[in-house]
Structure formats: structure tokens, C-alpha cells
CSV table of C-alpha atoms and ligand atoms in Angstrom, one decimal:
chain,number,residue,atom,x,y,z
A,1214,MET,CA,82.8,81.9,90.6
A,1215,ILE,CA,85.7,83.5,92.4
A,1216,THR,CA,87.0,87.0,91.4
A,1217,LEU,CA,90.6,87.6,92.4
A,1218,SER,CA,91.5,91.2,93.4
A,1219,PRO,CA,95.3,91.4,93.7
A,1220,SER,CA,96.3,94.0,96.3
A,1221,ILE,CA,98.9,96.3,94.7
A,1222,LEU,CA,100.2,97.2,98.1
A,1223,SER,CA,102.7,94.3,97.7
A,1224,ALA,CA,103.6,95.2,94.1
A,1225,ASP,CA,106.9,96.6,92.9
A,1226,PHE,CA,106.0,100.3,92.5
A,1227,ALA,CA,108.8,100.9,90.1
A,1228,ASN,CA,107.1,98.5,87.7
A,1229,LEU,CA,103.5,99.0,88.8
A,1230,GLY,CA,101.8,99.2,85.4
A,1231,ALA,CA,103.6,96.1,84.1
A,1232,HIS,CA,102.7,94.1,87.2
A,1233,CYS,CA,99.1,95.1,87.0
A,1234,ARG,CA,98.9,94.2,83.3
A,1235,THR,CA,100.5,90.8,84.2
A,1236,VAL,CA,97.9,89.9,86.9
A,1237,LEU,CA,95.0,91.1,84.7
A,1238,ASP,CA,96.2,89.1,81.8
A,1239,ALA,CA,96.5,86.1,84.1
A,1240,GLY,CA,92.8,86.3,85.1
A,1241,ALA,CA,92.5,88.8,87.9
A,1242,GLY,CA,89.0,90.4,87.7
A,1243,MET,CA,89.9,93.5,89.8
A,1244,LEU,CA,92.8,95.5,91.1
A,1245,HIS,CA,92.7,96.2,94.9
A,1246,PHE,CA,94.0,99.6,95.7
A,1247,ASP,CA,94.7,100.2,99.4
A,1248,VAL,CA,94.7,103.8,100.4
A,1249,MET,CA,96.2,104.6,103.8
A,1250,ASP,CA,96.6,108.1,105.3
A,1251,GLY,CA,98.9,107.4,108.3
A,1252,HIS,CA,96.1,108.5,110.6
A,1253,PHE,CA,93.3,106.1,110.3
A,1254,VAL,CA,95.8,103.3,110.1
A,1255,PRO,CA,99.4,103.4,111.2
A,1256,ASN,CA,100.8,103.3,107.6
A,1257,ILE,CA,100.9,105.5,104.5
A,1258,SER,CA,100.5,104.0,101.0
A,1259,PHE,CA,99.4,105.9,97.9
A,1260,GLY,CA,96.5,108.0,96.6
A,1261,VAL,CA,94.7,109.7,93.8
A,1262,PRO,CA,97.6,110.4,91.4
A,1263,VAL,CA,98.7,106.8,91.4
A,1264,LEU,CA,95.2,105.6,90.7
A,1265,ALA,CA,94.8,108.2,87.9
A,1266,SER,CA,98.1,107.0,86.3
A,1267,LEU,CA,97.1,103.4,86.5
A,1268,HIS,CA,93.7,104.1,85.1
A,1269,LYS,CA,95.2,105.9,82.2
A,1270,ALA,CA,97.5,103.0,81.4
A,1271,LEU,CA,94.8,100.3,82.1
A,1272,PRO,CA,91.5,102.0,81.5
A,1273,ASP,CA,89.4,98.8,81.3
A,1274,ALA,CA,90.4,97.4,84.7
A,1275,PHE,CA,88.0,97.3,87.6
A,1276,TYR,CA,89.5,99.4,90.4
A,1277,ASP,CA,88.5,98.1,93.9
A,1278,VAL,CA,89.5,101.0,96.0
A,1279,HIS,CA,89.8,100.2,99.8
A,1280,LEU,CA,89.9,103.5,101.7
A,1281,MET,CA,91.6,103.3,105.1
A,1282,ILE,CA,91.5,107.1,105.6
A,1283,SER,CA,89.8,109.3,108.2
A,1284,ASP,CA,87.5,111.2,105.8
A,1285,PRO,CA,86.1,109.0,103.0
A,1286,VAL,CA,83.4,111.4,102.0
A,1287,THR,CA,85.7,114.3,101.3
A,1288,TYR,CA,88.0,112.2,99.1
A,1289,ALA,CA,85.6,109.8,97.4
A,1290,PRO,CA,84.9,112.3,94.5
A,1291,ALA,CA,88.6,112.6,93.7
A,1292,PHE,CA,89.1,108.8,93.7
A,1293,ALA,CA,86.0,108.4,91.5
A,1294,ARG,CA,87.3,111.0,89.0
A,1295,ALA,CA,90.7,109.1,89.0
A,1296,GLY,CA,89.0,105.9,87.9
A,1297,ALA,CA,87.7,104.0,90.9
A,1298,SER,CA,85.0,101.4,90.1
A,1299,CYS,CA,84.0,100.6,93.7
A,1300,ILE,CA,85.0,102.6,96.8
A,1301,THR,CA,85.0,100.7,100.1
A,1302,PHE,CA,85.2,102.4,103.5
A,1303,ARG,CA,85.3,101.2,107.1
A,1304,VAL,CA,82.1,101.3,109.0
A,1305,GLU,CA,83.5,101.4,112.5
A,1306,PRO,CA,84.0,105.1,113.1
A,1307,VAL,CA,81.1,106.3,110.8
A,1308,GLN,CA,78.0,107.6,112.5
A,1309,ASP,CA,75.7,107.6,109.4
A,1310,VAL,CA,76.8,104.8,107.2
A,1311,PRO,CA,73.9,105.0,104.7
A,1312,ALA,CA,74.8,108.7,104.1
A,1313,VAL,CA,78.4,107.8,103.2
A,1314,ILE,CA,77.1,105.0,100.9
A,1315,ARG,CA,74.9,107.6,99.2
A,1316,ALA,CA,77.7,110.0,98.9
A,1317,ILE,CA,79.9,107.4,97.2
A,1318,ARG,CA,77.1,106.3,94.9
A,1319,ASP,CA,76.5,110.0,94.0
A,1320,CYS,CA,80.1,110.0,92.6
A,1321,GLY,CA,78.9,107.4,90.0
A,1322,VAL,CA,80.7,104.4,91.5
A,1323,GLN,CA,79.8,101.3,93.5
A,1324,ALA,CA,80.0,101.4,97.3
A,1325,GLY,CA,81.4,98.9,99.7
A,1326,ILE,CA,81.7,98.6,103.5
A,1327,SER,CA,84.6,97.0,105.4
A,1328,LEU,CA,84.6,95.4,108.8
A,1329,LYS,CA,87.6,95.0,111.1
A,1330,PRO,CA,88.1,91.5,112.6
A,1331,GLY,CA,86.6,92.6,116.0
A,1332,THR,CA,83.4,94.2,114.6
A,1333,PRO,CA,80.3,92.0,115.0
A,1334,VAL,CA,79.0,91.0,111.5
A,1335,GLU,CA,75.4,91.4,112.7
A,1336,SER,CA,76.0,95.1,112.9
A,1337,VAL,CA,76.0,95.4,109.1
A,1338,PHE,CA,73.1,93.0,108.4
A,1339,PRO,CA,70.7,96.0,107.9
A,1340,LEU,CA,73.2,97.6,105.5
A,1341,LEU,CA,73.4,94.6,103.1
A,1342,PRO,CA,70.6,95.8,100.7
A,1343,LEU,CA,72.5,99.1,100.4
A,1344,VAL,CA,75.9,98.0,99.3
A,1345,ASP,CA,77.7,96.4,96.3
A,1346,MET,CA,80.4,94.9,98.4
A,1347,VAL,CA,81.1,93.8,102.0
A,1348,LEU,CA,84.8,93.4,102.7
A,1349,VAL,CA,85.7,91.2,105.6
A,1350,MET,CA,89.1,92.0,107.0
A,1351,SER,CA,90.9,88.8,108.0
A,1352,VAL,CA,93.8,90.8,109.5
A,1353,GLU,CA,94.0,94.1,111.3
A,1354,PRO,CA,94.1,96.7,108.5
A,1355,GLY,CA,97.3,98.6,107.8
A,1356,PHE,CA,99.9,96.2,106.5
A,1357,GLY,CA,100.3,93.4,104.0
A,1358,GLY,CA,101.9,90.0,104.8
A,1359,GLN,CA,100.0,89.3,108.0
A,1360,ALA,CA,98.7,85.9,109.1
A,1361,PHE,CA,95.1,85.1,108.2
A,1362,GLN,CA,92.7,85.1,111.2
A,1363,PRO,CA,90.6,82.0,110.9
A,1364,ALA,CA,87.5,83.5,112.6
A,1365,ALA,CA,86.9,85.3,109.3
A,1366,VAL,CA,85.6,82.0,107.8
A,1367,GLU,CA,82.5,81.9,110.0
A,1368,ARG,CA,82.0,85.6,109.7
A,1369,ILE,CA,81.8,85.2,105.9
A,1370,ALA,CA,79.3,82.3,106.3
A,1371,ALA,CA,77.1,84.4,108.6
A,1372,LEU,CA,77.1,87.3,106.1
A,1373,ARG,CA,76.3,85.0,103.2
A,1374,ASP,CA,73.4,83.5,105.2
A,1375,ALA,CA,72.1,87.0,106.0
A,1376,CYS,CA,72.3,87.9,102.3
A,1377,ARG,CA,70.3,84.8,101.3
A,1378,ALA,CA,67.7,85.5,104.0
A,1379,GLN,CA,67.3,89.1,102.8
A,1380,GLY,CA,67.3,88.1,99.1
A,1381,VAL,CA,70.3,90.4,98.3
A,1382,ASN,CA,73.6,89.6,96.6
A,1383,PRO,CA,76.4,92.0,97.3
A,1384,HIS,CA,80.0,90.8,96.7
A,1385,ILE,CA,81.5,89.3,99.8
A,1386,SER,CA,85.2,90.0,99.8
A,1387,VAL,CA,87.9,88.9,102.2
A,1388,ASP,CA,91.2,90.7,102.7
A,1389,GLY,CA,94.3,89.7,104.6
A,1390,GLY,CA,96.5,86.6,104.6
A,1391,ILE,CA,94.8,85.0,101.6
A,1392,ASN,CA,96.6,82.1,99.9
A,1393,ALA,CA,95.4,79.0,98.2
A,1394,GLU,CA,94.5,77.3,101.5
A,1395,THR,CA,92.8,80.2,103.3
A,1396,GLY,CA,91.2,81.4,100.0
A,1397,ALA,CA,89.6,78.0,99.5
A,1398,LEU,CA,88.1,78.1,103.1
A,1399,CYS,CA,86.7,81.6,102.4
A,1400,ALA,CA,85.3,80.7,99.1
A,1401,ALA,CA,83.6,77.6,100.5
A,1402,ALA,CA,82.1,79.8,103.2
A,1403,GLY,CA,80.6,82.2,100.6
A,1404,ALA,CA,83.2,84.8,99.7
A,1405,ASP,CA,83.2,85.5,96.0
A,1406,VAL,CA,86.0,88.1,95.9
A,1407,LEU,CA,89.5,87.2,97.2
A,1408,VAL,CA,92.0,90.0,97.9
A,1409,ALA,CA,95.6,88.8,97.8
A,1410,GLY,CA,98.7,90.9,98.0
A,1411,SER,CA,101.8,89.1,99.1
A,1412,THR,CA,100.6,85.7,97.8
A,1413,VAL,CA,100.4,87.2,94.3
A,1414,PHE,CA,103.2,89.9,94.1
A,1415,SER,CA,105.8,88.1,96.2
A,1416,ALA,CA,105.4,84.9,94.2
A,1417,ALA,CA,108.2,83.9,91.9
A,1418,ASP,CA,105.6,83.7,89.2
A,1419,PRO,CA,102.7,86.2,89.9
A,1420,ALA,CA,100.7,85.0,86.8
A,1421,ALA,CA,100.8,81.4,88.1
A,1422,ALA,CA,99.7,82.6,91.6
A,1423,VAL,CA,96.8,84.4,90.0
A,1424,ALA,CA,95.8,81.4,88.0
A,1425,ALA,CA,95.9,79.2,91.1
A,1426,LEU,CA,93.7,81.5,93.2
A,1427,CYS,CA,91.2,82.1,90.3
A,1428,ALA,CA,90.8,78.3,90.1
A,1429,LEU,CA,89.5,78.0,93.7
B,1737,DX5,C1,95.8,95.5,104.7
B,1737,DX5,C2,95.3,95.6,103.2
B,1737,DX5,C3,95.4,94.4,102.4
B,1737,DX5,C4,96.8,93.9,102.2
B,1737,DX5,C5,96.7,92.4,102.0
B,1737,DX5,O1,95.3,96.5,105.4
B,1737,DX5,O2,93.9,96.0,103.3
B,1737,DX5,O3,94.7,94.6,101.1
B,1737,DX5,O4,97.4,94.4,101.0
B,1737,DX5,O5,97.9,91.9,102.0
B,1737,DX5,P1,98.2,90.3,102.1
B,1737,DX5,O6,97.4,89.6,101.0
B,1737,DX5,O7,99.7,90.2,101.9
B,1737,DX5,O8,97.7,89.9,103.5
B,1738,ZN,ZN1,92.8,96.1,101.4
């Protein structure tokens, strides 16, 4: 069963609430909320006040918050208060990943970890019992609309095998360049959450794009 998490990075921000309502009504199970600080990645997106406004307008949505910021521990409580359901952070620069996972859980929300395309998947195998979500980046983080990196497919399969071997079942999510074709490959490899930005919000009919991806 695939859960679609449309990335609002590609939405029309002048009509954000309406666009989010459209994709949720069309079957999206989550809203993917990309937070970038212009330091950790070379781009700036949006932050806590935008999430708080969306959450006020659409309180029942699941907010899949993807932090691409230098200091996830300092800002996690504010995102949790603003309505985050799951907060995902990048493992690469973090010294004590279990401590960050605990800090996020202490905010009363789910915790996820993300891996850049060059990070060996084996490095997170010991963390699989600790998290609710593993997000496999299939592009370099920072921008929507990039081409899918096919190596993500075998990385997802390796993670799913490791989860089975350990008897754990976190969501395996994939983010970057997802469309009907690449999404189908990732789903077959074991991803159960597909993040899609431009494929959904740049489509002539976003609701139809959501329905097509949810059917994979
Ligand atoms: C990139 C973000 C993605 C981005 C995906 O750093 O994490 O969530 O919005 O956009 P598409 O689906 O257009 O590749
Ligand atoms: Zn993302």
C-alpha cells in the first residue's frame, strides 16, 4: 500500500491551502514539508509560521516535515508545536543520531532519518529499530525538479531487506524525481511512501497526478 506525500515545495504558495486540500482530497496520505535554511543546503524555503497556518487550515493532515537545516534539535519543538506529525533529519553531519531521534520523540512526534545519495545505506541499519521513517534521497537535497538517481532503487531494496531481517517496519520513503515510472520502481523495491513535488504540483491536473501515483 503506497502512501503519497506531495512536496509542497513545488506548490503555488499564493494558493497553498487550496492546493493542499486538493491533493488530500485526491488521496494523498501526507503533506511533505521541505524546510531549508540556506546553510545546510543552498536554498531557502519556508518554516514554522507556514506550517502553523497550514495546520490551522487543515488540522487532520499528516505533516511529513523534512528538515534540511543545520540544527534540527533546536528547532524540532517549534515544528512539533506548529503541527508536525513526523520530523525527519539528515544523518550525515550528526554525531549522536539516537540522541536526536530521542529529542524529536520527546516533542511528541514521530522521528525519521534521511540519507543523501552518497551515504552508504548500511550505516543506518543499526538505527532501523529506532525510527518511524527512513527517507532515501534520490536526488541531492535542496531543489525540486531534479532527475531521479536510479541507484536509489537498490538502496531501498537493501533497506527493506535489513528491516525484514531485523523484524522492524519503519516507513521507507523516497524523495526526488518521483513520477509514475520511477515511483513504480521504488514501490516494487520496498518503498511505501513516495514524495513527489513537481510531478504533482506542476501537473495540469494535480488531483489526477495524485490518483495515478496512489494507484502504484
Ligand atoms: C529536495 C526536496 C524534495 C523536493 C522533491 O531537496 O527534499 O522533497 O521537493 O521535488 P521533486 O519531486 O520535484 O523532485
Ligand atoms: Zn523533501
